[in-house]
Amino acid sequence: MLLLTADHVLVDRRFLAGGAVLIGDDGRIVAAGRADELAALPSAAASTRLDLDGHALLPGCINAHTHSFQVLLRGNGDNARNFREWVDGHLYPLVMRLDERAIVAAALLAYAEMALAGTTTVGEFFYVHHGRDGSGGGNTHATAVIEAARRLGIRIALLRTMYDLGSKPGQARFRETADAAAANTRELHALYAADPTVVVRPAPHSLHGASEAMIRAASEIAAEFRAPFHIHLAEQQGDLSFSTSTYGVSPLRAIERMGALSERTVLVHGIWLDDGERALLADAGGALVYNPLTNMALGDGVARIPDLVARGVPVALGTDANNRLNLFDEMRTVEYLQRVSALEMGIVAGADPDSRGTALPLLEMGTANGARALGIEAGRIAPGLWADLVAISLDDPSLWPAACSGGDDLLNAVVFSMVAQTAVRHSWVAGRPLVRDGRLANMSLDEIRDEIAAVVQS
Ligand SMILES: [Zn+2]
């Protein structure tokens, strides 16, 4: 047992002063509340106690959508003229160069940076299944990515992509038949069934990447796993005309007609959903993963987040193309994008009746809603959930003066001003250290830099 105490602990959606978390040997939270009360519990008597003076404890961030290999696009493609040029002139040339060593090096770099900025779970939407010549396939690369996450000690939801459309040379690295994709997804799921820090979810790529048969297969596997499935949908305006010409209806209506819209459906992007589709998503109990910084970078557009929040759709967050790997940046960008569009303030807080006018709904997009989107038991500091926690230093100047007052001021500062890369000092996944004293607990950053240098120069 481990008893963590801190100046402030986020429990029941508020910062509690003088709080603590009691963690069982199985890595789950036993209790959370006032430190003096937890210390008096009989179950805490034999625990190891760690007093995090000058720190606040939060649930770790959950990055619900990332393609880790795209971190290698940094410095290349930032000034493409449009999305199509970015895809064809930058993304696909990178895809054609990737080998397994580069895939692993990119995953280590991306996940290390995420961890150092407070992320404890990564949702990896992974689709480069085949070798450079289109050979191989199966789960070799997906397994290598999972093993990279395990080396670092970060939790991973491998969103195993199912892709059977497209004729570009790069797409040959993604394509499988629906039968092969389904078999490989089930096999990968079984392979990691005994590891509580790894889950596998089906992820038909998109309407342009996955056929109706593939999307139906993914939906069936999700039901079998009792878990969500993820699909890119309505990211670009062009996705509407593709759906209309292929299926005769808008993207989410196409999913509905396939019988694949339910509470297991998690849409990635959803920028160009119309009013009726947003209502449809809410009525079905589905969720959304939103990637505002990537949407800005690629000129995708602005999703109608306040409307989705008001309808009760859980909105999670991701870093997608991974130019920056910080969920706190994504949280504040959700709100700021709405402000420049609507010329108002406090927009997401205003759309959530339970927010007390605070940044709480933004923080929950990067934590509890991410857990919901990935189907994992984390995202809050509450008994029974995994002890995936982050300790931030109240000595970090980006939290002053709110660090002195605590409460909702501190919560707002965490979302709107904190520089996570310097404020995050420690983190744990299932009670085991991921970041210690501002450094990776299980690997050296030097080793990762050397791997990146080796694959870039090869
Ligand atoms: Zn994506």
GROMACS .gro file of C-alpha atoms and ligand atoms in nm:
model
  459
    1MET     CA    1   0.000   0.000   0.000
    2LEU     CA    2   0.109   0.355  -0.074
    3LEU     CA    3  -0.034   0.666   0.091
    4LEU     CA    4   0.029   0.985  -0.108
    5THR     CA    5  -0.049   1.315   0.063
    6ALA     CA    6  -0.043   1.655  -0.105
    7ASP     CA    7  -0.137   2.018  -0.039
    8HIS     CA    8  -0.433   1.981  -0.277
    9VAL     CA    9  -0.592   1.668  -0.426
   10LEU     CA   10  -0.861   1.675  -0.696
   11VAL     CA   11  -1.140   1.466  -0.544
   12ASP     CA   12  -1.510   1.482  -0.634
   13ARG     CA   13  -1.440   1.749  -0.898
   14ARG     CA   14  -1.279   1.997  -0.654
   15PHE     CA   15  -0.935   2.056  -0.510
   16LEU     CA   16  -0.938   1.935  -0.151
   17ALA     CA   17  -0.678   2.099   0.076
   18GLY     CA   18  -0.473   1.855   0.285
   19GLY     CA   19  -0.582   1.558   0.077
   20ALA     CA   20  -0.445   1.211   0.023
   21VAL     CA   21  -0.479   0.902  -0.194
   22LEU     CA   22  -0.440   0.548  -0.065
   23ILE     CA   23  -0.323   0.305  -0.334
   24GLY     CA   24  -0.351  -0.072  -0.308
   25ASP     CA   25  -0.079  -0.317  -0.405
   26ASP     CA   26  -0.284  -0.399  -0.715
   27GLY     CA   27  -0.237  -0.041  -0.840
   28ARG     CA   28  -0.595   0.070  -0.780
   29ILE     CA   29  -0.713   0.355  -0.560
   30VAL     CA   30  -0.846   0.230  -0.226
   31ALA     CA   31  -0.957   0.565  -0.091
   32ALA     CA   32  -0.922   0.939  -0.154
   33GLY     CA   33  -1.002   1.223   0.084
   34ARG     CA   34  -0.860   1.413   0.379
   35ALA     CA   35  -0.509   1.300   0.471
   36ASP     CA   36  -0.580   1.275   0.844
   37GLU     CA   37  -0.886   1.055   0.783
   38LEU     CA   38  -0.707   0.827   0.536
   39ALA     CA   39  -0.405   0.787   0.762
   40ALA     CA   40  -0.639   0.664   1.037
   41LEU     CA   41  -0.788   0.387   0.821
   42PRO     CA   42  -0.692   0.037   0.938
   43SER     CA   43  -0.591  -0.049   0.580
   44ALA     CA   44  -0.342   0.242   0.579
   45ALA     CA   45  -0.156   0.121   0.889
   46ALA     CA   46   0.106  -0.077   0.698
   47SER     CA   47   0.130   0.158   0.400
   48THR     CA   48   0.435   0.345   0.279
   49ARG     CA   49   0.372   0.718   0.316
   50LEU     CA   50   0.497   0.977   0.068
   51ASP     CA   51   0.426   1.340   0.159
   52LEU     CA   52   0.424   1.556  -0.151
   53ASP     CA   53   0.465   1.891   0.022
   54GLY     CA   54   0.424   2.182  -0.215
   55HIS     CA   55   0.238   1.973  -0.473
   56ALA     CA   56  -0.115   1.915  -0.601
   57LEU     CA   57  -0.237   1.576  -0.720
   58LEU     CA   58  -0.453   1.536  -1.030
   59PRO     CA   59  -0.568   1.240  -1.235
   60GLY     CA   60  -0.319   1.181  -1.517
   61CYS     CA   61  -0.410   1.315  -1.860
   62ILE     CA   62  -0.552   1.075  -2.116
   63ASN     CA   63  -0.446   1.144  -2.471
   64ALA     CA   64  -0.726   0.971  -2.659
   65HIS     CA   65  -0.597   1.016  -3.014
   66THR     CA   66  -0.240   1.011  -3.137
   67HIS     CA   67  -0.046   0.873  -3.432
   68SER     CA   68   0.294   0.857  -3.267
   69PHE     CA   69   0.495   0.819  -3.590
   70GLN     CA   70   0.375   1.162  -3.706
   71VAL     CA   71   0.602   1.322  -3.446
   72LEU     CA   72   0.873   1.264  -3.709
   73LEU     CA   73   0.698   1.523  -3.930
   74ARG     CA   74   0.813   1.807  -3.707
   75GLY     CA   75   1.000   2.063  -3.911
   76ASN     CA   76   0.864   1.907  -4.230
   77GLY     CA   77   0.518   1.987  -4.356
   78ASP     CA   78   0.438   2.271  -4.119
   79ASN     CA   79   0.388   2.507  -4.412
   80ALA     CA   80   0.211   2.286  -4.665
   81ARG     CA   81  -0.048   2.483  -4.864
   82ASN     CA   82  -0.342   2.265  -4.769
   83PHE     CA   83  -0.445   1.933  -4.616
   84ARG     CA   84  -0.410   1.741  -4.941
   85GLU     CA   85  -0.054   1.870  -4.994
   86TRP     CA   86   0.030   1.786  -4.631
   87VAL     CA   87  -0.097   1.430  -4.681
   88ASP     CA   88   0.053   1.363  -5.023
   89GLY     CA   89   0.367   1.575  -5.001
   90HIS     CA   90   0.470   1.511  -4.640
   91LEU     CA   91   0.271   1.242  -4.457
   92TYR     CA   92   0.286   0.969  -4.722
   93PRO     CA   93   0.657   1.019  -4.801
   94LEU     CA   94   0.719   0.968  -4.427
   95VAL     CA   95   0.498   0.660  -4.424
   96MET     CA   96   0.701   0.512  -4.712
   97ARG     CA   97   1.028   0.556  -4.519
   98LEU     CA   98   0.919   0.408  -4.185
   99ASP     CA   99   1.065   0.081  -4.066
  100GLU     CA  100   1.003  -0.088  -3.733
  101ARG     CA  101   1.297   0.083  -3.565
  102ALA     CA  102   1.164   0.426  -3.669
  103ILE     CA  103   0.812   0.335  -3.557
  104VAL     CA  104   0.946   0.242  -3.213
  105ALA     CA  105   1.175   0.545  -3.185
  106ALA     CA  106   0.886   0.778  -3.271
  107ALA     CA  107   0.661   0.608  -3.016
  108LEU     CA  108   0.925   0.643  -2.745
  109LEU     CA  109   0.976   1.012  -2.826
  110ALA     CA  110   0.607   1.092  -2.844
  111TYR     CA  111   0.514   0.901  -2.528
  112ALA     CA  112   0.812   1.035  -2.333
  113GLU     CA  113   0.714   1.393  -2.410
  114MET     CA  114   0.352   1.320  -2.325
  115ALA     CA  115   0.457   1.165  -1.994
  116LEU     CA  116   0.676   1.461  -1.903
  117ALA     CA  117   0.375   1.690  -1.964
  118GLY     CA  118   0.138   1.490  -1.742
  119THR     CA  119  -0.012   1.224  -1.969
  120THR     CA  120  -0.048   0.877  -1.816
  121THR     CA  121  -0.251   0.705  -2.093
  122VAL     CA  122  -0.203   0.720  -2.467
  123GLY     CA  123  -0.468   0.619  -2.719
  124GLU     CA  124  -0.255   0.514  -3.015
  125PHE     CA  125  -0.452   0.501  -3.341
  126PHE     CA  126  -0.206   0.276  -3.519
  127TYR     CA  127  -0.225   0.182  -3.885
  128VAL     CA  128   0.121   0.113  -4.039
  129HIS     CA  129   0.086  -0.264  -4.027
  130HIS     CA  130   0.296  -0.372  -4.326
  131GLY     CA  131   0.665  -0.341  -4.416
  132ARG     CA  132   0.798  -0.082  -4.661
  133ASP     CA  133   0.733  -0.307  -4.958
  134GLY     CA  134   0.380  -0.388  -4.842
  135SER     CA  135   0.484  -0.729  -4.713
  136GLY     CA  136   0.444  -0.871  -4.366
  137GLY     CA  137   0.160  -0.725  -4.167
  138GLY     CA  138  -0.025  -0.878  -3.879
  139ASN     CA  139   0.055  -0.730  -3.541
  140THR     CA  140   0.435  -0.700  -3.554
  141HIS     CA  141   0.441  -0.321  -3.562
  142ALA     CA  142   0.145  -0.275  -3.329
  143THR     CA  143   0.315  -0.503  -3.077
  144ALA     CA  144   0.639  -0.306  -3.105
  145VAL     CA  145   0.450   0.016  -3.026
  146ILE     CA  146   0.282  -0.143  -2.724
  147GLU     CA  147   0.619  -0.266  -2.601
  148ALA     CA  148   0.760   0.088  -2.633
  149ALA     CA  149   0.479   0.212  -2.407
  150ARG     CA  150   0.549  -0.069  -2.160
  151ARG     CA  151   0.920   0.022  -2.148
  152LEU     CA  152   0.830   0.377  -2.051
  153GLY     CA  153   0.560   0.263  -1.809
  154ILE     CA  154   0.277   0.461  -1.974
  155ARG     CA  155  -0.068   0.306  -2.012
  156ILE     CA  156  -0.171   0.239  -2.373
  157ALA     CA  157  -0.496   0.180  -2.555
  158LEU     CA  158  -0.388   0.046  -2.894
  159LEU     CA  159  -0.661   0.153  -3.134
  160ARG     CA  160  -0.584  -0.108  -3.394
  161THR     CA  161  -0.670   0.040  -3.728
  162MET     CA  162  -0.872  -0.155  -3.982
  163TYR     CA  163  -0.817  -0.022  -4.335
  164ASP     CA  164  -0.914  -0.177  -4.667
  165LEU     CA  165  -0.959   0.108  -4.916
  166GLY     CA  166  -0.727   0.333  -5.115
  167SER     CA  167  -0.480   0.271  -5.397
  168LYS     CA  168  -0.186   0.498  -5.311
  169PRO     CA  169   0.150   0.324  -5.259
  170GLY     CA  170   0.155   0.437  -4.892
  171GLN     CA  171  -0.186   0.288  -4.830
  172ALA     CA  172  -0.050  -0.057  -4.917
  173ARG     CA  173   0.117  -0.039  -4.575
  174PHE     CA  174  -0.223  -0.007  -4.405
  175ARG     CA  175  -0.453  -0.232  -4.607
  176GLU     CA  176  -0.591  -0.567  -4.492
  177THR     CA  177  -0.903  -0.758  -4.582
  178ALA     CA  178  -1.187  -0.721  -4.335
  179ASP     CA  179  -1.136  -1.083  -4.227
  180ALA     CA  180  -0.763  -1.037  -4.169
  181ALA     CA  181  -0.811  -0.709  -3.981
  182ALA     CA  182  -1.075  -0.865  -3.758
  183ALA     CA  183  -0.860  -1.171  -3.687
  184ASN     CA  184  -0.553  -0.958  -3.613
  185THR     CA  185  -0.749  -0.729  -3.380
  186ARG     CA  186  -0.884  -1.023  -3.184
  187GLU     CA  187  -0.538  -1.181  -3.169
  188LEU     CA  188  -0.376  -0.862  -3.036
  189HIS     CA  189  -0.652  -0.822  -2.780
  190ALA     CA  190  -0.595  -1.177  -2.656
  191LEU     CA  191  -0.218  -1.130  -2.648
  192TYR     CA  192  -0.243  -0.848  -2.391
  193ALA     CA  193  -0.550  -0.963  -2.202
  194ALA     CA  194  -0.343  -1.029  -1.889
  195ASP     CA  195  -0.173  -0.687  -1.883
  196PRO     CA  196  -0.390  -0.429  -1.704
  197THR     CA  197  -0.189  -0.140  -1.855
  198VAL     CA  198  -0.272  -0.240  -2.216
  199VAL     CA  199  -0.608  -0.251  -2.391
  200VAL     CA  200  -0.679  -0.310  -2.760
  201ARG     CA  201  -0.974  -0.149  -2.938
  202PRO     CA  202  -1.093  -0.180  -3.300
  203ALA     CA  203  -1.051   0.133  -3.511
  204PRO     CA  204  -1.185   0.135  -3.867
  205HIS     CA  205  -0.984   0.425  -4.009
  206SER     CA  206  -1.254   0.642  -4.169
  207LEU     CA  207  -1.520   0.631  -4.437
  208HIS     CA  208  -1.252   0.678  -4.702
  209GLY     CA  209  -1.019   0.418  -4.544
  210ALA     CA  210  -1.261   0.147  -4.434
  211SER     CA  211  -1.542  -0.020  -4.628
  212GLU     CA  212  -1.888  -0.081  -4.488
  213ALA     CA  213  -1.791  -0.445  -4.423
  214MET     CA  214  -1.487  -0.329  -4.225
  215ILE     CA  215  -1.685  -0.078  -4.019
  216ARG     CA  216  -1.950  -0.340  -3.940
  217ALA     CA  217  -1.677  -0.586  -3.837
  218ALA     CA  218  -1.522  -0.327  -3.605
  219SER     CA  219  -1.858  -0.252  -3.448
  220GLU     CA  220  -1.915  -0.623  -3.385
  221ILE     CA  221  -1.570  -0.666  -3.230
  222ALA     CA  222  -1.633  -0.366  -3.002
  223ALA     CA  223  -1.952  -0.531  -2.879
  224GLU     CA  224  -1.761  -0.855  -2.826
  225PHE     CA  225  -1.488  -0.668  -2.628
  226ARG     CA  226  -1.758  -0.466  -2.445
  227ALA     CA  227  -1.552  -0.164  -2.542
  228PRO     CA  228  -1.564   0.136  -2.774
  229PHE     CA  229  -1.444   0.156  -3.134
  230HIS     CA  230  -1.292   0.468  -3.287
  231ILE     CA  231  -1.331   0.613  -3.637
  232HIS     CA  232  -1.212   0.939  -3.797
  233LEU     CA  233  -1.526   1.119  -3.915
  234ALA     CA  234  -1.616   1.459  -4.061
  235GLU     CA  235  -1.268   1.611  -4.022
  236GLN     CA  236  -1.261   1.802  -4.349
  237GLN     CA  237  -1.539   1.950  -4.555
  238GLY     CA  238  -1.439   1.708  -4.831
  239ASP     CA  239  -1.546   1.420  -4.608
  240LEU     CA  240  -1.908   1.530  -4.661
  241SER     CA  241  -1.899   1.504  -5.039
  242PHE     CA  242  -1.719   1.167  -5.016
  243SER     CA  243  -1.991   1.033  -4.789
  244THR     CA  244  -2.272   1.174  -4.999
  245SER     CA  245  -2.131   1.035  -5.323
  246THR     CA  246  -2.049   0.694  -5.169
  247TYR     CA  247  -2.340   0.639  -4.931
  248GLY     CA  248  -2.593   0.903  -5.036
  249VAL     CA  249  -2.600   1.057  -4.688
  250SER     CA  250  -2.379   1.259  -4.450
  251PRO     CA  251  -2.100   1.077  -4.259
  252LEU     CA  252  -2.269   0.996  -3.928
  253ARG     CA  253  -2.592   0.897  -4.102
  254ALA     CA  254  -2.383   0.656  -4.310
  255ILE     CA  255  -2.251   0.500  -3.990
  256GLU     CA  256  -2.603   0.480  -3.853
  257ARG     CA  257  -2.732   0.306  -4.166
  258MET     CA  258  -2.457   0.046  -4.129
  259GLY     CA  259  -2.592  -0.035  -3.784
  260ALA     CA  260  -2.263   0.087  -3.633
  261LEU     CA  261  -2.390   0.384  -3.428
  262SER     CA  262  -2.427   0.310  -3.057
  263GLU     CA  263  -2.278   0.402  -2.720
  264ARG     CA  264  -1.966   0.217  -2.839
  265THR     CA  265  -1.909   0.461  -3.126
  266VAL     CA  266  -1.634   0.716  -3.070
  267LEU     CA  267  -1.589   0.972  -3.346
  268VAL     CA  268  -1.254   1.138  -3.399
  269HIS     CA  269  -1.288   1.505  -3.508
  270GLY     CA  270  -1.662   1.549  -3.587
  271ILE     CA  271  -1.600   1.905  -3.704
  272TRP     CA  272  -1.847   1.900  -3.990
  273LEU     CA  273  -2.135   1.718  -3.821
  274ASP     CA  274  -2.461   1.902  -3.887
  275ASP     CA  275  -2.722   1.982  -3.621
  276GLY     CA  276  -2.911   1.659  -3.683
  277GLU     CA  277  -2.595   1.448  -3.664
  278ARG     CA  278  -2.489   1.604  -3.333
  279ALA     CA  279  -2.832   1.517  -3.195
  280LEU     CA  280  -2.799   1.169  -3.340
  281LEU     CA  281  -2.462   1.118  -3.168
  282ALA     CA  282  -2.604   1.238  -2.836
  283ASP     CA  283  -2.915   1.018  -2.865
  284ALA     CA  284  -2.701   0.713  -2.942
  285GLY     CA  285  -2.480   0.778  -2.638
  286GLY     CA  286  -2.165   0.799  -2.852
  287ALA     CA  287  -1.857   1.008  -2.776
  288LEU     CA  288  -1.614   1.237  -2.955
  289VAL     CA  289  -1.237   1.275  -2.949
  290TYR     CA  290  -1.142   1.631  -3.039
  291ASN     CA  291  -0.794   1.746  -3.147
  292PRO     CA  292  -0.808   2.126  -3.157
  293LEU     CA  293  -0.438   2.206  -3.213
  294THR     CA  294  -0.413   1.959  -3.502
  295ASN     CA  295  -0.741   2.091  -3.644
  296MET     CA  296  -0.593   2.440  -3.636
  297ALA     CA  297  -0.262   2.328  -3.788
  298LEU     CA  298  -0.429   2.144  -4.075
  299GLY     CA  299  -0.699   2.403  -4.140
  300ASP     CA  300  -0.975   2.153  -4.060
  301GLY     CA  301  -1.221   2.390  -3.895
  302VAL     CA  302  -1.383   2.442  -3.554
  303ALA     CA  303  -1.611   2.176  -3.406
  304ARG     CA  304  -1.935   2.281  -3.237
  305ILE     CA  305  -1.808   2.176  -2.895
  306PRO     CA  306  -2.047   2.385  -2.679
  307ASP     CA  307  -2.344   2.227  -2.855
  308LEU     CA  308  -2.204   1.876  -2.805
  309VAL     CA  309  -2.131   1.948  -2.437
  310ALA     CA  310  -2.482   2.089  -2.387
  311ARG     CA  311  -2.627   1.773  -2.544
  312GLY     CA  312  -2.426   1.560  -2.300
  313VAL     CA  313  -2.182   1.410  -2.550
  314PRO     CA  314  -1.857   1.319  -2.369
  315VAL     CA  315  -1.577   1.508  -2.547
  316ALA     CA  316  -1.225   1.369  -2.502
  317LEU     CA  317  -0.900   1.517  -2.634
  318GLY     CA  318  -0.606   1.405  -2.844
  319THR     CA  319  -0.285   1.541  -2.994
  320ASP     CA  320  -0.337   1.360  -3.329
  321ALA     CA  321  -0.055   1.484  -3.556
  322ASN     CA  322   0.160   1.545  -3.248
  323ASN     CA  323   0.338   1.869  -3.316
  324ARG     CA  324   0.289   1.941  -2.946
  325LEU     CA  325   0.223   1.669  -2.695
  326ASN     CA  326   0.056   1.841  -2.406
  327LEU     CA  327  -0.308   1.778  -2.314
  328PHE     CA  328  -0.325   2.098  -2.106
  329ASP     CA  329  -0.252   2.296  -2.424
  330GLU     CA  330  -0.537   2.111  -2.595
  331MET     CA  331  -0.775   2.184  -2.303
  332ARG     CA  332  -0.723   2.558  -2.319
  333THR     CA  333  -0.733   2.558  -2.698
  334VAL     CA  334  -1.082   2.402  -2.694
  335GLU     CA  335  -1.209   2.712  -2.518
  336TYR     CA  336  -0.998   2.971  -2.700
  337LEU     CA  337  -1.104   2.845  -3.044
  338GLN     CA  338  -1.467   2.896  -2.944
  339ARG     CA  339  -1.389   3.243  -2.810
  340VAL     CA  340  -1.237   3.368  -3.134
  341SER     CA  341  -1.530   3.221  -3.326
  342ALA     CA  342  -1.812   3.343  -3.102
  343LEU     CA  343  -1.651   3.660  -2.960
  344GLU     CA  344  -1.756   3.552  -2.610
  345MET     CA  345  -1.577   3.403  -2.308
  346GLY     CA  346  -1.647   3.118  -2.066
  347ILE     CA  347  -1.813   2.923  -2.346
  348VAL     CA  348  -1.750   2.561  -2.252
  349ALA     CA  349  -1.806   2.635  -1.883
  350GLY     CA  350  -2.136   2.798  -1.980
  351ALA     CA  351  -2.242   2.493  -2.179
  352ASP     CA  352  -2.187   2.258  -1.882
  353PRO     CA  353  -2.444   2.309  -1.605
  354ASP     CA  354  -2.220   2.138  -1.347
  355SER     CA  355  -1.905   2.338  -1.406
  356ARG     CA  356  -1.953   2.615  -1.144
  357GLY     CA  357  -1.824   2.843  -1.420
  358THR     CA  358  -1.479   2.688  -1.387
  359ALA     CA  359  -1.240   2.516  -1.626
  360LEU     CA  360  -1.357   2.180  -1.485
  361PRO     CA  361  -1.525   2.058  -1.808
  362LEU     CA  362  -1.204   2.133  -1.999
  363LEU     CA  363  -0.994   1.943  -1.745
  364GLU     CA  364  -1.236   1.650  -1.761
  365MET     CA  365  -1.207   1.638  -2.139
  366GLY     CA  366  -0.839   1.558  -2.090
  367THR     CA  367  -0.899   1.310  -1.806
  368ALA     CA  368  -1.235   1.144  -1.724
  369ASN     CA  369  -1.379   1.180  -2.075
  370GLY     CA  370  -1.062   1.029  -2.222
  371ALA     CA  371  -1.112   0.724  -1.999
  372ARG     CA  372  -1.471   0.699  -2.120
  373ALA     CA  373  -1.361   0.723  -2.485
  374LEU     CA  374  -1.098   0.450  -2.447
  375GLY     CA  375  -1.299   0.227  -2.214
  376ILE     CA  376  -1.049   0.227  -1.926
  377GLU     CA  377  -1.098   0.260  -1.552
  378ALA     CA  378  -0.907   0.581  -1.488
  379GLY     CA  379  -0.945   0.957  -1.532
  380ARG     CA  380  -1.059   1.048  -1.180
  381ILE     CA  381  -0.919   1.011  -0.830
  382ALA     CA  382  -1.182   0.776  -0.694
  383PRO     CA  383  -1.187   0.436  -0.520
  384GLY     CA  384  -1.165   0.139  -0.753
  385LEU     CA  385  -1.004   0.326  -1.042
  386TRP     CA  386  -0.639   0.281  -1.144
  387ALA     CA  387  -0.398   0.503  -0.954
  388ASP     CA  388  -0.290   0.699  -1.264
  389LEU     CA  389  -0.188   1.026  -1.104
  390VAL     CA  390   0.014   1.340  -1.167
  391ALA     CA  391   0.180   1.561  -0.906
  392ILE     CA  392   0.235   1.922  -1.009
  393SER     CA  393   0.464   2.158  -0.821
  394LEU     CA  394   0.299   2.459  -0.662
  395ASP     CA  395   0.639   2.628  -0.683
  396ASP     CA  396   0.609   2.649  -1.060
  397PRO     CA  397   0.568   3.018  -1.145
  398SER     CA  398   0.310   2.943  -1.412
  399LEU     CA  399   0.070   2.853  -1.127
  400TRP     CA  400   0.125   3.169  -0.924
  401PRO     CA  401  -0.068   3.331  -0.761
  402ALA     CA  402  -0.346   3.070  -0.785
  403ALA     CA  403  -0.122   2.812  -0.615
  404CYS     CA  404  -0.147   3.022  -0.296
  405SER     CA  405  -0.527   3.008  -0.283
  406GLY     CA  406  -0.602   2.658  -0.414
  407GLY     CA  407  -0.963   2.562  -0.488
  408ASP     CA  408  -1.119   2.667  -0.817
  409ASP     CA  409  -0.850   2.931  -0.876
  410LEU     CA  410  -0.591   2.655  -0.886
  411LEU     CA  411  -0.812   2.440  -1.109
  412ASN     CA  412  -0.848   2.727  -1.355
  413ALA     CA  413  -0.475   2.801  -1.353
  414VAL     CA  414  -0.394   2.434  -1.422
  415VAL     CA  415  -0.599   2.458  -1.740
  416PHE     CA  416  -0.532   2.813  -1.854
  417SER     CA  417  -0.178   2.906  -1.749
  418MET     CA  418   0.023   2.605  -1.633
  419VAL     CA  419   0.337   2.515  -1.827
  420ALA     CA  420   0.304   2.141  -1.785
  421GLN     CA  421   0.657   2.054  -1.894
  422THR     CA  422   0.800   2.236  -1.593
  423ALA     CA  423   0.513   2.198  -1.343
  424VAL     CA  424   0.473   1.820  -1.368
  425ARG     CA  425   0.717   1.664  -1.121
  426HIS     CA  426   0.590   1.309  -1.068
  427SER     CA  427   0.340   1.069  -1.217
  428TRP     CA  428   0.225   0.713  -1.160
  429VAL     CA  429   0.048   0.449  -1.369
  430ALA     CA  430  -0.133   0.191  -1.158
  431GLY     CA  431   0.069   0.322  -0.865
  432ARG     CA  432   0.405   0.266  -1.037
  433PRO     CA  433   0.630   0.564  -1.118
  434LEU     CA  434   0.625   0.698  -1.474
  435VAL     CA  435   0.786   1.038  -1.403
  436ARG     CA  436   1.004   1.103  -1.099
  437ASP     CA  437   1.147   1.446  -1.011
  438GLY     CA  438   1.063   1.577  -1.357
  439ARG     CA  439   1.240   1.292  -1.539
  440LEU     CA  440   1.128   0.967  -1.693
  441ALA     CA  441   1.137   0.700  -1.425
  442ASN     CA  442   1.208   0.401  -1.648
  443MET     CA  443   1.419   0.523  -1.942
  444SER     CA  444   1.663   0.800  -2.021
  445LEU     CA  445   1.574   1.075  -2.264
  446ASP     CA  446   1.932   1.047  -2.398
  447GLU     CA  447   1.862   0.693  -2.511
  448ILE     CA  448   1.550   0.809  -2.697
  449ARG     CA  449   1.735   1.099  -2.859
  450ASP     CA  450   2.002   0.859  -2.984
  451GLU     CA  451   1.738   0.632  -3.136
  452ILE     CA  452   1.569   0.927  -3.308
  453ALA     CA  453   1.904   1.047  -3.445
  454ALA     CA  454   1.982   0.697  -3.571
  455VAL     CA  455   1.654   0.654  -3.759
  456VAL     CA  456   1.656   1.004  -3.907
  457GLN     CA  457   2.011   0.961  -4.038
  458SER     CA  458   1.960   0.608  -4.173
  459ZN      ZN  459  -0.602   1.097  -3.652
   0.00000   0.00000   0.00000
